[in-house]
Amino acid sequence: MKNFVLNSILFFSLAGVFGIFTSCQKPVKVNNNSKVQNTDIKIPEEEILSNPVLTAEEQAQLTPDTVLEILKQGNKEFTEDNLTVRNNSERVREAALGQYPKAVIVSCLDSRIPVEDVFHRGIGDIFVARVAGNVVNPDILGSLEFACKVSGSKLVVVLGHEHCGAIKSAIDDVKLGNITTLLSRIRPAVTLASKDFEGDKTSNNPEFVQKVCDDNVKLTMEEIRVKSPILKEMEEKGEIKIVGGVYHMETGRVDFF
């Protein structure tokens, strides 16, 4: 029995690796007993979005405001569950030799925020830099400069979110290994939010947590401008925009500042 189980596991693992099962299948009951059969689910070709990746020329024609509207519309489609079926295999091949994304998103590490899906974007559409608390450091700043100055992205989005664990930990002044250094980058937002906030200034107060979240996004935007002369100059010339937003957990909506 043990060998049978191990062999079964090996078979199904290899099947996944070598693509033995290639069609989208769904088990369907055929009678009152426990037997099931597989039925192929066919998706009409007209419903599959080819949506080719951008070329350098197409990217150059975009403006920061246009890209912002694209992201807003994509988020609207996400919240309304109006998503398209994408031919990812085709997009992988198209993007293999180059990339010209529209925007770069600085997002929190939180697993509940699938950034590409949130803005209804696909392979090759956006850069995503993820770090707990959506803060910046030299590595993130260098990544943003690469995205915009080298690769031509038109928009930098600092994306915070509700109920952020990093924000709560910074409010509580948690000390733990390298997390301590990370949270120190959020502490200025805690200090700023505390100045004009009336009420309980702890992580148990959702309103205070949200105030710190908002201030943290705004401070991160300013830190990008202060610590990256390259991005600041590009913004002043109108080549890019640096904006902030907050993702709402219950609805999936992003409110831009």
GROMACS .gro file of C-alpha atoms in nm:
model
  257
    1MET     CA    1   0.000   0.000   0.000
    2LYS     CA    2   0.280   0.241   0.088
    3ASN     CA    3   0.449   0.188  -0.251
    4PHE     CA    4   0.114   0.232  -0.427
    5VAL     CA    5   0.058   0.568  -0.259
    6LEU     CA    6   0.412   0.686  -0.333
    7ASN     CA    7   0.386   0.578  -0.694
    8SER     CA    8   0.051   0.755  -0.728
    9ILE     CA    9   0.195   1.076  -0.589
   10LEU     CA   10   0.492   1.051  -0.826
   11PHE     CA   11   0.265   0.990  -1.123
   12PHE     CA   12   0.045   1.291  -1.060
   13SER     CA   13   0.347   1.512  -0.989
   14LEU     CA   14   0.506   1.414  -1.319
   15ALA     CA   15   0.173   1.462  -1.493
   16GLY     CA   16   0.166   1.821  -1.377
   17VAL     CA   17   0.526   1.882  -1.478
   18PHE     CA   18   0.502   1.733  -1.826
   19GLY     CA   19   0.156   1.861  -1.902
   20ILE     CA   20  -0.017   1.524  -1.926
   21PHE     CA   21  -0.338   1.693  -1.816
   22THR     CA   22  -0.370   1.997  -2.041
   23SER     CA   23  -0.737   2.081  -2.065
   24CYS     CA   24  -0.948   2.266  -1.810
   25GLN     CA   25  -1.158   1.998  -1.655
   26LYS     CA   26  -1.430   1.982  -1.394
   27PRO     CA   27  -1.564   1.670  -1.222
   28VAL     CA   28  -1.935   1.615  -1.280
   29LYS     CA   29  -2.155   1.355  -1.104
   30VAL     CA   30  -2.326   1.121  -1.347
   31ASN     CA   31  -2.556   0.922  -1.114
   32ASN     CA   32  -2.630   0.852  -0.751
   33ASN     CA   33  -2.310   0.659  -0.686
   34SER     CA   34  -1.970   0.812  -0.622
   35LYS     CA   35  -1.837   0.777  -0.978
   36VAL     CA   36  -1.748   1.097  -1.161
   37GLN     CA   37  -1.641   1.183  -1.512
   38ASN     CA   38  -1.436   1.470  -1.647
   39THR     CA   39  -1.595   1.722  -1.879
   40ASP     CA   40  -1.387   1.966  -2.081
   41ILE     CA   41  -1.478   2.330  -2.032
   42LYS     CA   42  -1.451   2.514  -2.363
   43ILE     CA   43  -1.393   2.889  -2.361
   44PRO     CA   44  -1.491   3.063  -2.686
   45GLU     CA   45  -1.188   3.216  -2.858
   46GLU     CA   46  -1.359   3.556  -2.879
   47GLU     CA   47  -1.370   3.565  -2.499
   48ILE     CA   48  -0.994   3.513  -2.463
   49LEU     CA   49  -0.807   3.844  -2.450
   50SER     CA   50  -0.485   3.838  -2.647
   51ASN     CA   51  -0.398   4.188  -2.522
   52PRO     CA   52  -0.042   4.193  -2.658
   53VAL     CA   53   0.231   4.338  -2.440
   54LEU     CA   54   0.327   4.698  -2.507
   55THR     CA   55   0.598   4.789  -2.754
   56ALA     CA   56   0.845   5.068  -2.680
   57GLU     CA   57   0.663   5.293  -2.925
   58GLU     CA   58   0.323   5.229  -2.766
   59GLN     CA   59   0.463   5.288  -2.419
   60ALA     CA   60   0.620   5.619  -2.528
   61GLN     CA   61   0.282   5.747  -2.645
   62LEU     CA   62   0.125   5.701  -2.301
   63THR     CA   63   0.101   5.988  -2.054
   64PRO     CA   64   0.106   5.954  -1.674
   65ASP     CA   65  -0.258   6.064  -1.658
   66THR     CA   66  -0.359   5.806  -1.918
   67VAL     CA   67  -0.188   5.528  -1.724
   68LEU     CA   68  -0.356   5.640  -1.402
   69GLU     CA   69  -0.696   5.620  -1.572
   70ILE     CA   70  -0.611   5.274  -1.705
   71LEU     CA   71  -0.535   5.156  -1.351
   72LYS     CA   72  -0.853   5.315  -1.215
   73GLN     CA   73  -1.063   5.147  -1.483
   74GLY     CA   74  -0.888   4.817  -1.423
   75ASN     CA   75  -0.959   4.840  -1.052
   76LYS     CA   76  -1.325   4.913  -1.127
   77GLU     CA   77  -1.342   4.598  -1.338
   78PHE     CA   78  -1.176   4.403  -1.055
   79THR     CA   79  -1.427   4.520  -0.795
   80GLU     CA   80  -1.717   4.441  -1.027
   81ASP     CA   81  -1.575   4.094  -1.099
   82ASN     CA   82  -1.569   4.189  -1.466
   83LEU     CA   83  -1.242   4.015  -1.545
   84THR     CA   84  -1.123   3.883  -1.880
   85VAL     CA   85  -0.967   3.550  -1.969
   86ARG     CA   86  -0.609   3.612  -2.080
   87ASN     CA   87  -0.393   3.398  -2.302
   88ASN     CA   88  -0.100   3.388  -2.062
   89SER     CA   89   0.103   3.142  -2.268
   90GLU     CA   90   0.096   3.382  -2.561
   91ARG     CA   91   0.185   3.680  -2.340
   92VAL     CA   92   0.478   3.493  -2.188
   93ARG     CA   93   0.623   3.437  -2.535
   94GLU     CA   94   0.561   3.798  -2.640
   95ALA     CA   95   0.725   3.941  -2.329
   96ALA     CA   96   1.024   3.707  -2.335
   97LEU     CA   97   1.258   3.940  -2.521
   98GLY     CA   98   1.165   4.275  -2.367
   99GLN     CA   99   0.929   4.465  -2.139
  100TYR     CA  100   0.775   4.811  -2.146
  101PRO     CA  101   0.535   4.826  -1.847
  102LYS     CA  102   0.300   5.118  -1.795
  103ALA     CA  103   0.357   5.170  -1.423
  104VAL     CA  104   0.542   5.054  -1.114
  105ILE     CA  105   0.356   4.976  -0.792
  106VAL     CA  106   0.514   4.984  -0.445
  107SER     CA  107   0.288   4.749  -0.254
  108CYS     CA  108   0.283   4.589   0.087
  109LEU     CA  109   0.389   4.226   0.122
  110ASP     CA  110   0.034   4.126   0.224
  111SER     CA  111  -0.081   3.808   0.049
  112ARG     CA  112  -0.441   3.929   0.031
  113ILE     CA  113  -0.357   4.193  -0.229
  114PRO     CA  114  -0.285   4.039  -0.573
  115VAL     CA  115  -0.153   4.358  -0.727
  116GLU     CA  116  -0.180   4.269  -1.097
  117ASP     CA  117  -0.536   4.145  -1.046
  118VAL     CA  118  -0.632   4.449  -0.839
  119PHE     CA  119  -0.564   4.666  -1.145
  120HIS     CA  120  -0.676   4.402  -1.396
  121ARG     CA  121  -0.334   4.387  -1.557
  122GLY     CA  122  -0.148   4.094  -1.708
  123ILE     CA  123   0.204   3.975  -1.782
  124GLY     CA  124   0.429   4.261  -1.888
  125ASP     CA  125   0.185   4.537  -1.788
  126ILE     CA  126   0.326   4.664  -1.458
  127PHE     CA  127   0.630   4.640  -1.232
  128VAL     CA  128   0.555   4.545  -0.870
  129ALA     CA  129   0.791   4.612  -0.577
  130ARG     CA  130   0.660   4.443  -0.262
  131VAL     CA  131   0.780   4.511   0.090
  132ALA     CA  132   0.599   4.503   0.424
  133GLY     CA  133   0.452   4.845   0.495
  134ASN     CA  134   0.507   4.970   0.136
  135VAL     CA  135   0.814   5.166   0.241
  136VAL     CA  136   1.124   5.251   0.038
  137ASN     CA  137   1.495   5.192   0.087
  138PRO     CA  138   1.790   5.228  -0.153
  139ASP     CA  139   1.707   4.898  -0.322
  140ILE     CA  140   1.343   4.990  -0.379
  141LEU     CA  141   1.440   5.340  -0.496
  142GLY     CA  142   1.686   5.190  -0.742
  143SER     CA  143   1.412   4.959  -0.868
  144LEU     CA  144   1.177   5.253  -0.919
  145GLU     CA  145   1.446   5.442  -1.108
  146PHE     CA  146   1.503   5.138  -1.327
  147ALA     CA  147   1.131   5.106  -1.396
  148CYS     CA  148   1.089   5.470  -1.496
  149LYS     CA  149   1.420   5.604  -1.622
  150VAL     CA  150   1.546   5.289  -1.790
  151SER     CA  151   1.229   5.099  -1.881
  152GLY     CA  152   0.997   5.393  -1.946
  153SER     CA  153   0.714   5.345  -1.695
  154LYS     CA  154   0.495   5.653  -1.662
  155LEU     CA  155   0.352   5.617  -1.313
  156VAL     CA  156   0.475   5.536  -0.962
  157VAL     CA  157   0.199   5.418  -0.726
  158VAL     CA  158   0.255   5.378  -0.353
  159LEU     CA  159  -0.021   5.137  -0.248
  160GLY     CA  160  -0.115   5.102   0.118
  161HIS     CA  161  -0.401   4.892   0.250
  162GLU     CA  162  -0.648   4.858   0.534
  163HIS     CA  163  -0.570   4.647   0.841
  164CYS     CA  164  -0.198   4.646   0.764
  165GLY     CA  165  -0.003   4.426   1.004
  166ALA     CA  166   0.318   4.623   0.951
  167ILE     CA  167   0.139   4.946   1.041
  168LYS     CA  168  -0.003   4.789   1.358
  169SER     CA  169   0.339   4.655   1.455
  170ALA     CA  170   0.496   4.998   1.403
  171ILE     CA  171   0.229   5.154   1.625
  172ASP     CA  172   0.307   4.892   1.891
  173ASP     CA  173   0.682   4.958   1.845
  174VAL     CA  174   0.757   4.590   1.796
  175LYS     CA  175   1.121   4.484   1.828
  176LEU     CA  176   1.217   4.161   1.650
  177GLY     CA  177   1.528   4.093   1.445
  178ASN     CA  178   1.543   4.271   1.109
  179ILE     CA  179   1.174   4.357   1.146
  180THR     CA  180   1.285   4.629   1.390
  181THR     CA  181   1.473   4.815   1.116
  182LEU     CA  182   1.185   4.773   0.874
  183LEU     CA  183   0.931   4.913   1.119
  184SER     CA  184   1.156   5.209   1.193
  185ARG     CA  185   1.074   5.329   0.841
  186ILE     CA  186   0.704   5.341   0.934
  187ARG     CA  187   0.749   5.505   1.275
  188PRO     CA  188   0.759   5.862   1.128
  189ALA     CA  189   0.401   5.806   1.007
  190VAL     CA  190   0.300   5.701   1.358
  191THR     CA  191   0.451   6.021   1.496
  192LEU     CA  192   0.284   6.236   1.231
  193ALA     CA  193  -0.057   6.074   1.276
  194SER     CA  194  -0.039   6.116   1.654
  195LYS     CA  195  -0.001   6.494   1.634
  196ASP     CA  196  -0.357   6.580   1.535
  197PHE     CA  197  -0.545   6.259   1.614
  198GLU     CA  198  -0.794   6.261   1.899
  199GLY     CA  199  -0.875   5.927   2.053
  200ASP     CA  200  -0.705   5.598   2.125
  201LYS     CA  201  -0.365   5.597   1.955
  202THR     CA  202  -0.308   5.223   1.960
  203SER     CA  203  -0.327   4.937   1.712
  204ASN     CA  204  -0.664   4.843   1.865
  205ASN     CA  205  -0.822   5.155   1.716
  206PRO     CA  206  -0.901   5.096   1.345
  207GLU     CA  207  -0.936   5.470   1.282
  208PHE     CA  208  -0.589   5.543   1.414
  209VAL     CA  209  -0.443   5.250   1.218
  210GLN     CA  210  -0.602   5.393   0.902
  211LYS     CA  211  -0.465   5.740   0.977
  212VAL     CA  212  -0.114   5.600   1.013
  213CYS     CA  213  -0.164   5.400   0.692
  214ASP     CA  214  -0.262   5.711   0.496
  215ASP     CA  215   0.023   5.920   0.640
  216ASN     CA  216   0.268   5.639   0.568
  217VAL     CA  217   0.170   5.639   0.200
  218LYS     CA  218   0.210   6.016   0.180
  219LEU     CA  219   0.546   6.014   0.357
  220THR     CA  220   0.669   5.739   0.127
  221MET     CA  221   0.572   5.946  -0.175
  222GLU     CA  222   0.768   6.241  -0.037
  223GLU     CA  223   1.065   6.020   0.050
  224ILE     CA  224   1.078   5.904  -0.312
  225ARG     CA  225   1.097   6.265  -0.427
  226VAL     CA  226   1.360   6.361  -0.167
  227LYS     CA  227   1.586   6.059  -0.200
  228SER     CA  228   1.560   6.006  -0.576
  229PRO     CA  229   1.661   6.320  -0.768
  230ILE     CA  230   1.610   6.119  -1.087
  231LEU     CA  231   1.241   6.053  -1.018
  232LYS     CA  232   1.184   6.402  -0.881
  233GLU     CA  233   1.322   6.557  -1.199
  234MET     CA  234   1.114   6.325  -1.416
  235GLU     CA  235   0.801   6.423  -1.224
  236GLU     CA  236   0.881   6.793  -1.252
  237LYS     CA  237   0.920   6.751  -1.629
  238GLY     CA  238   0.585   6.573  -1.651
  239GLU     CA  239   0.744   6.248  -1.766
  240ILE     CA  240   0.601   6.055  -1.470
  241LYS     CA  241   0.362   6.100  -1.182
  242ILE     CA  242   0.406   5.978  -0.825
  243VAL     CA  243   0.070   5.901  -0.665
  244GLY     CA  244  -0.062   5.716  -0.362
  245GLY     CA  245  -0.363   5.502  -0.289
  246VAL     CA  246  -0.516   5.271  -0.031
  247TYR     CA  247  -0.666   4.929  -0.099
  248HIS     CA  248  -0.989   4.841   0.084
  249MET     CA  249  -0.992   4.480   0.198
  250GLU     CA  250  -1.368   4.430   0.201
  251THR     CA  251  -1.437   4.568  -0.147
  252GLY     CA  252  -1.110   4.549  -0.339
  253ARG     CA  253  -1.144   4.918  -0.426
  254VAL     CA  254  -0.838   5.141  -0.444
  255ASP     CA  255  -0.890   5.503  -0.339
  256PHE     CA  256  -0.622   5.727  -0.491
  257PHE     CA  257  -0.506   6.039  -0.309
   0.00000   0.00000   0.00000
